[in-house]
Short mmCIF file of N, CA and C in Angstrom, two decimals:
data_model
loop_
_atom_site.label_atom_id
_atom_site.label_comp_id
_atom_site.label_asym_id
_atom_site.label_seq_id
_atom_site.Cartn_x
_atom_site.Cartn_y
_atom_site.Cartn_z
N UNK A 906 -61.79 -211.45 75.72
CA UNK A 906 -62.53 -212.01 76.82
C UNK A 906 -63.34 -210.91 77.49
N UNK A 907 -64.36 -210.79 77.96
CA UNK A 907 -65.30 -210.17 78.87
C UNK A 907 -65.43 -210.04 80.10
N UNK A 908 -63.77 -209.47 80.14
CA UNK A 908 -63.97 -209.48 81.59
C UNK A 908 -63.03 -208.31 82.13
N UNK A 909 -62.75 -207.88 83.28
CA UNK A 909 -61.84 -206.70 83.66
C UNK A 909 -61.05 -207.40 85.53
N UNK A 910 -60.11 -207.07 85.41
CA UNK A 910 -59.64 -207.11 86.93
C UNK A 910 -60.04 -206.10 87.59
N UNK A 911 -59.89 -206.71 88.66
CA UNK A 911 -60.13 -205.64 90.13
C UNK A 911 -59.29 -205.40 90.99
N UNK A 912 -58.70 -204.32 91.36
CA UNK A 912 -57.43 -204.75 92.50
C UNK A 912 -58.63 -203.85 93.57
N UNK A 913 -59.80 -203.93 93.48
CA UNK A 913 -59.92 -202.43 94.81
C UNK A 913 -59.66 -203.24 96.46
N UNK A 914 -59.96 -204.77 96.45
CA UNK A 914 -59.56 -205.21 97.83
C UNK A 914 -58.37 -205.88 97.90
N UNK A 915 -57.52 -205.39 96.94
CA UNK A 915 -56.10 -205.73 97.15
C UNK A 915 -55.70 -207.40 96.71
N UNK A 916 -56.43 -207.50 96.27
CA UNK A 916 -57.01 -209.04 95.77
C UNK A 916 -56.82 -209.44 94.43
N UNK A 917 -56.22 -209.83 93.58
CA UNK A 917 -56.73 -210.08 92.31
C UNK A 917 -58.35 -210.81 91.82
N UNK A 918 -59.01 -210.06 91.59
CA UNK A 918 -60.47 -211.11 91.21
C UNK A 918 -60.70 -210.42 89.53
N UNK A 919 -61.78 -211.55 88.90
CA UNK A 919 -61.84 -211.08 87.64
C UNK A 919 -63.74 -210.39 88.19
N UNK A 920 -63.85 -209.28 86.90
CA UNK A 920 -65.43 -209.51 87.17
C UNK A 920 -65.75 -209.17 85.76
N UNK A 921 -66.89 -209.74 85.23
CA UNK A 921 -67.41 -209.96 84.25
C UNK A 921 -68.68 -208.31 83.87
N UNK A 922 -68.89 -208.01 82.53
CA UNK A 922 -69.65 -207.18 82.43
C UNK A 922 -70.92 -207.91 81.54
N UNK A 923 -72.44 -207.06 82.18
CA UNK A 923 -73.35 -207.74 81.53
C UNK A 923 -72.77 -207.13 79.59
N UNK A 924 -73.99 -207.92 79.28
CA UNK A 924 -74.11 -207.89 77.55
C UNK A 924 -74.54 -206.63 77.44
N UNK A 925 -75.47 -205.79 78.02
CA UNK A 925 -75.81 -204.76 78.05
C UNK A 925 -74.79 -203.50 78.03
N UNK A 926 -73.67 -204.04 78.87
CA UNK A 926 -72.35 -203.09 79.10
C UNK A 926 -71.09 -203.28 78.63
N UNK A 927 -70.80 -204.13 77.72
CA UNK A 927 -70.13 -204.65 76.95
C UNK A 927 -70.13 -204.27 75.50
N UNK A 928 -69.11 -203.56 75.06
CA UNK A 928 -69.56 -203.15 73.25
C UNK A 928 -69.34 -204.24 72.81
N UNK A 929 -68.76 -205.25 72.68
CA UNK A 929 -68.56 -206.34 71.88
C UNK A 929 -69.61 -207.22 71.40
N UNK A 930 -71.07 -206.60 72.52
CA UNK A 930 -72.43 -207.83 72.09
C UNK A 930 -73.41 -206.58 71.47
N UNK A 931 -73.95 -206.86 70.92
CA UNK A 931 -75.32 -206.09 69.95
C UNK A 931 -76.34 -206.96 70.56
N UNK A 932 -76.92 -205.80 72.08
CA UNK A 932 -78.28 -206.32 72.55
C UNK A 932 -79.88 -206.29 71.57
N UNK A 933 -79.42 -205.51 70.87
CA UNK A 933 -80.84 -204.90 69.78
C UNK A 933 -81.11 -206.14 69.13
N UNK A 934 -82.41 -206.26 68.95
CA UNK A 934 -82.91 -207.92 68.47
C UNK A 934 -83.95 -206.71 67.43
N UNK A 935 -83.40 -207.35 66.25
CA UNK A 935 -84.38 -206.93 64.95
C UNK A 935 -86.09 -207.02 65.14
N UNK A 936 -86.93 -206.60 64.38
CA UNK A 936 -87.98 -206.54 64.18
C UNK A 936 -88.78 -207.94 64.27
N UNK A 937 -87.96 -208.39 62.80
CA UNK A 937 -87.99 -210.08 62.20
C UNK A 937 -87.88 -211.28 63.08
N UNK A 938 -86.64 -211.01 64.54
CA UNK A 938 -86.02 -211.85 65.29
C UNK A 938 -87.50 -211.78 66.65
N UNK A 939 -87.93 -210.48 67.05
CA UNK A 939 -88.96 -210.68 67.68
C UNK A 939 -90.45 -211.43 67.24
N UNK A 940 -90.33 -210.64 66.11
CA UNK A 940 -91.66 -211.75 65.59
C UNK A 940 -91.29 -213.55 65.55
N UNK A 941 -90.48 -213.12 64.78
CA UNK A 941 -90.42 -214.88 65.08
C UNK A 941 -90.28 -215.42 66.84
N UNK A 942 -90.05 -214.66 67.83
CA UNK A 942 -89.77 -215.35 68.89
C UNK A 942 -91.09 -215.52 69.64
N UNK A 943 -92.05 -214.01 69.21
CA UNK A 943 -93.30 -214.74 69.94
C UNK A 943 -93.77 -215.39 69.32
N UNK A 944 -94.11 -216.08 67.74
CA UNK A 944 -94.61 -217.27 66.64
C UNK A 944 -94.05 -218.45 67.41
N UNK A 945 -92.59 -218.25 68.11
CA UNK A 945 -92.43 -219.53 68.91
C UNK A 945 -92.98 -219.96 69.82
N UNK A 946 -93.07 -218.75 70.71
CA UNK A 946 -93.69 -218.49 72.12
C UNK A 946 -94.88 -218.80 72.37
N UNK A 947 -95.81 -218.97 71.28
CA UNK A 947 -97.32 -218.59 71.32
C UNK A 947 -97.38 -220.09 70.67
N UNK A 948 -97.01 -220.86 69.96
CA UNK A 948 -96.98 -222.03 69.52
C UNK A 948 -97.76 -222.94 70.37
N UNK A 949 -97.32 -222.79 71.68
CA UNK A 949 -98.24 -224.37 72.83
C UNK A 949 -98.75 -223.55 73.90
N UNK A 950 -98.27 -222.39 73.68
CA UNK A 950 -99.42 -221.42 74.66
C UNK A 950 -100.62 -220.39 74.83
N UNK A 951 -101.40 -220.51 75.44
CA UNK A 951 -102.58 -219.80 75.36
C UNK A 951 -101.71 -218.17 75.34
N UNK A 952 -102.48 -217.63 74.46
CA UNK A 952 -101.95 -216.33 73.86
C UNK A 952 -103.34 -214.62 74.05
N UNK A 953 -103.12 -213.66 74.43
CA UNK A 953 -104.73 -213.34 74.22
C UNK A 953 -104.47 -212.44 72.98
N UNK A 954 -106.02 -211.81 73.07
CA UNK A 954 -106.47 -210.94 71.60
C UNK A 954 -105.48 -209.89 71.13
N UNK A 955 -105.23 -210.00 69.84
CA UNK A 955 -104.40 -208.60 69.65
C UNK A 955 -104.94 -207.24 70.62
N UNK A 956 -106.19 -207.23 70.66
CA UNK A 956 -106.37 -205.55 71.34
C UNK A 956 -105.69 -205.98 72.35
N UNK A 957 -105.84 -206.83 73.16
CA UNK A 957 -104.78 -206.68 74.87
C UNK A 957 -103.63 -206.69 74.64
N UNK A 958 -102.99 -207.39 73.88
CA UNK A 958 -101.59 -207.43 73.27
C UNK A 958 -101.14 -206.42 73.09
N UNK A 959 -101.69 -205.35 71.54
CA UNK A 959 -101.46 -203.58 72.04
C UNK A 959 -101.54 -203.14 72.81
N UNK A 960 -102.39 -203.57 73.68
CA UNK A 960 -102.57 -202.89 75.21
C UNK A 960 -101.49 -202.88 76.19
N UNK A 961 -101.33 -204.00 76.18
CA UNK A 961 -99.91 -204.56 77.33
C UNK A 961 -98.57 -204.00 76.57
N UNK A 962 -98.60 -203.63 75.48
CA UNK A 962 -97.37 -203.43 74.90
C UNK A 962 -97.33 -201.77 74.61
N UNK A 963 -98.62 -200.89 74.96
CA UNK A 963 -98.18 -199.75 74.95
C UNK A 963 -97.60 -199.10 76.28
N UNK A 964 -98.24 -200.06 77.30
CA UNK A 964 -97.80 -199.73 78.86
C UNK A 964 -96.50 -200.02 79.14
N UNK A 965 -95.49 -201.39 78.28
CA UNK A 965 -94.73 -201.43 78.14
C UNK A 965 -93.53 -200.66 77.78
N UNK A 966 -94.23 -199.91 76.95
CA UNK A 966 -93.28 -198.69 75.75
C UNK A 966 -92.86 -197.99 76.66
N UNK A 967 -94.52 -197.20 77.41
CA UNK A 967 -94.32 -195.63 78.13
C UNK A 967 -93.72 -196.75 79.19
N UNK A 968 -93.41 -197.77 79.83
CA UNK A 968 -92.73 -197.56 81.24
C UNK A 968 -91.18 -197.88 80.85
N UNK A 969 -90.84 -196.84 82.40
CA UNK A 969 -89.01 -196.28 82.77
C UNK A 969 -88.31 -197.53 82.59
N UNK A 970 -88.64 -198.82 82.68
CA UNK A 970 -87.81 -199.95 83.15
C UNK A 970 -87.94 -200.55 81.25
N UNK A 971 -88.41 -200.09 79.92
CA UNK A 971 -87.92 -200.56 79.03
C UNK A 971 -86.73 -200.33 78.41
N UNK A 972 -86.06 -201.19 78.59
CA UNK A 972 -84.47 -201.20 77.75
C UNK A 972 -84.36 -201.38 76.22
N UNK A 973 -83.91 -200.97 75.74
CA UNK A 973 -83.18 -201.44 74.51
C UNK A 973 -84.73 -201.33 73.30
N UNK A 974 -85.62 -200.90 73.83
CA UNK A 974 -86.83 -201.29 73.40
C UNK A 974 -87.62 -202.62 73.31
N UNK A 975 -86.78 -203.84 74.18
CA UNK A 975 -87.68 -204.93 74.12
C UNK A 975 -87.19 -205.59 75.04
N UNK A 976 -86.40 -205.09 76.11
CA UNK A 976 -86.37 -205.78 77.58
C UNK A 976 -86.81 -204.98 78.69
N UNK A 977 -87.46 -205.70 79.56
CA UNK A 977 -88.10 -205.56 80.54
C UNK A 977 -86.95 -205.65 81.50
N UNK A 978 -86.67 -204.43 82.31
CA UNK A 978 -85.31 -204.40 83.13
C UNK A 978 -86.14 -205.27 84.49
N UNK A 979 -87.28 -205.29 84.92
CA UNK A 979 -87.71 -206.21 85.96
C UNK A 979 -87.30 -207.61 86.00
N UNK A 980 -87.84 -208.20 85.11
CA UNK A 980 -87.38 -209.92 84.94
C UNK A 980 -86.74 -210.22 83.58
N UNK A 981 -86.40 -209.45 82.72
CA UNK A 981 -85.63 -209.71 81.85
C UNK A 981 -85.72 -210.43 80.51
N UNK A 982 -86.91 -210.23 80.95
CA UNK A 982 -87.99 -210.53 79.75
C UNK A 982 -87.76 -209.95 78.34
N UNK A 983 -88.21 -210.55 77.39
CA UNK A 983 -88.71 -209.79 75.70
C UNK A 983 -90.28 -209.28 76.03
N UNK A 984 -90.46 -208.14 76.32
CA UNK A 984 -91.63 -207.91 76.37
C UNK A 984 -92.73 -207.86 75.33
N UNK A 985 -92.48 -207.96 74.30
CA UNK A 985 -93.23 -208.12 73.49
C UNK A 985 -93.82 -210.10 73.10
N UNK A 986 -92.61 -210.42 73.92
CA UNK A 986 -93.12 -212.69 73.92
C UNK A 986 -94.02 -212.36 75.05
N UNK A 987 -93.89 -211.85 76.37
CA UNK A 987 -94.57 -211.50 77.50
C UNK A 987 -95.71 -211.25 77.51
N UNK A 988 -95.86 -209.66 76.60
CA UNK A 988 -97.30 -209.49 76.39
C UNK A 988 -98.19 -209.97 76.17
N UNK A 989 -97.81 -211.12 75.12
CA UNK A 989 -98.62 -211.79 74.09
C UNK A 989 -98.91 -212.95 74.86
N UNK A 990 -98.14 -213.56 75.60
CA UNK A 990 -98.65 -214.56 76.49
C UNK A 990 -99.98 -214.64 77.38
N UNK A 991 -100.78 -215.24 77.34
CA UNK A 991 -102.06 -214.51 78.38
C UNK A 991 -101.79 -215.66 80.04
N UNK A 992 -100.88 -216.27 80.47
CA UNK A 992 -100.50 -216.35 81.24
C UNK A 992 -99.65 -214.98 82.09
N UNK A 993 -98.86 -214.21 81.18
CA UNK A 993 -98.11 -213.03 82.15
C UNK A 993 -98.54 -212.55 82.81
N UNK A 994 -97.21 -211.62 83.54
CA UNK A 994 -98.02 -210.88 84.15
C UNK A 994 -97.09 -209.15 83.83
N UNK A 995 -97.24 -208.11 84.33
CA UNK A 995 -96.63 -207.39 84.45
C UNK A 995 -95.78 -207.44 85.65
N UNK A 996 -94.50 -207.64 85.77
CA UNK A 996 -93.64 -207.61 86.74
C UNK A 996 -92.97 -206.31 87.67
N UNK A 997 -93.48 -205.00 87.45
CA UNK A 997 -93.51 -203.93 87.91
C UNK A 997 -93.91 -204.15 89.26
N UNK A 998 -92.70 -203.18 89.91
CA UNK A 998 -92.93 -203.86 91.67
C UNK A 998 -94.08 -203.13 92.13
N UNK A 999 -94.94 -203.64 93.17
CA UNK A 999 -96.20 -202.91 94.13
C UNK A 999 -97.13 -203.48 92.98
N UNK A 1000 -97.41 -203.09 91.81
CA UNK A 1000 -98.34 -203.29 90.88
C UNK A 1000 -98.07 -203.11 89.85
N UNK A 1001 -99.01 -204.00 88.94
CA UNK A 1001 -98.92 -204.15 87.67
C UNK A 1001 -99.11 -202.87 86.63
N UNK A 1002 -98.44 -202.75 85.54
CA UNK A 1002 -98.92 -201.31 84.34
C UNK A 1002 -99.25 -201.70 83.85
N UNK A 1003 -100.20 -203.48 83.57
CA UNK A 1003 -101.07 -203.85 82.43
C UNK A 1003 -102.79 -203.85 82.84
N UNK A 1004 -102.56 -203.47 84.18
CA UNK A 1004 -103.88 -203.13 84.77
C UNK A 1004 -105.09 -202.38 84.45
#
């Protein structure tokens, strides 16, 4: 189970750890598993040009808040379904890094 006790308020409570902090889950999503997720993603939605797509996805790379190489620690996003969306946005607080 995924979870640990707590006695620090003298209390029994359970608390749960994300997937991220947990060895038991494999956050890494293959190459294959992303492509196919934006082919899903992009299916009924307006999508823009590959050049912005590289674009949004190199600002992605270089910024501090990419995890795992394909989550966006802001909203928790697959940044690479994100990018490709031409609805997104960059979720970086004060302002955007797709600017």
């Amino acid at each position: 189970m995924n979870s640990r006790l707590s006695m620090e308020t003298g209390q029994k409570s359970e608390r749960s750890l994300c997937k991220g902090c947990d060895d038991q889950y494999d956050v890494q999503i293959s190459e294959a598993k992303l492509a196919r997720l934006v082919e899903l993603a992009s299916r009924s939605r307006p999508v823009v040009a590959d050049a912005e797509y590289e674009r949004r996805l190199s600002s992605c790379y270089s910024c501090p808040a990419l995890q795992y190489g394909s989550t966006c620690r802001y909203c928790g996003c697959l940044v690479q379904v994100r990018a490709k969306l031409l609805d997104s946005t960059c979720p970086f607080p004060y302002n955007s890094r797709w600017i």
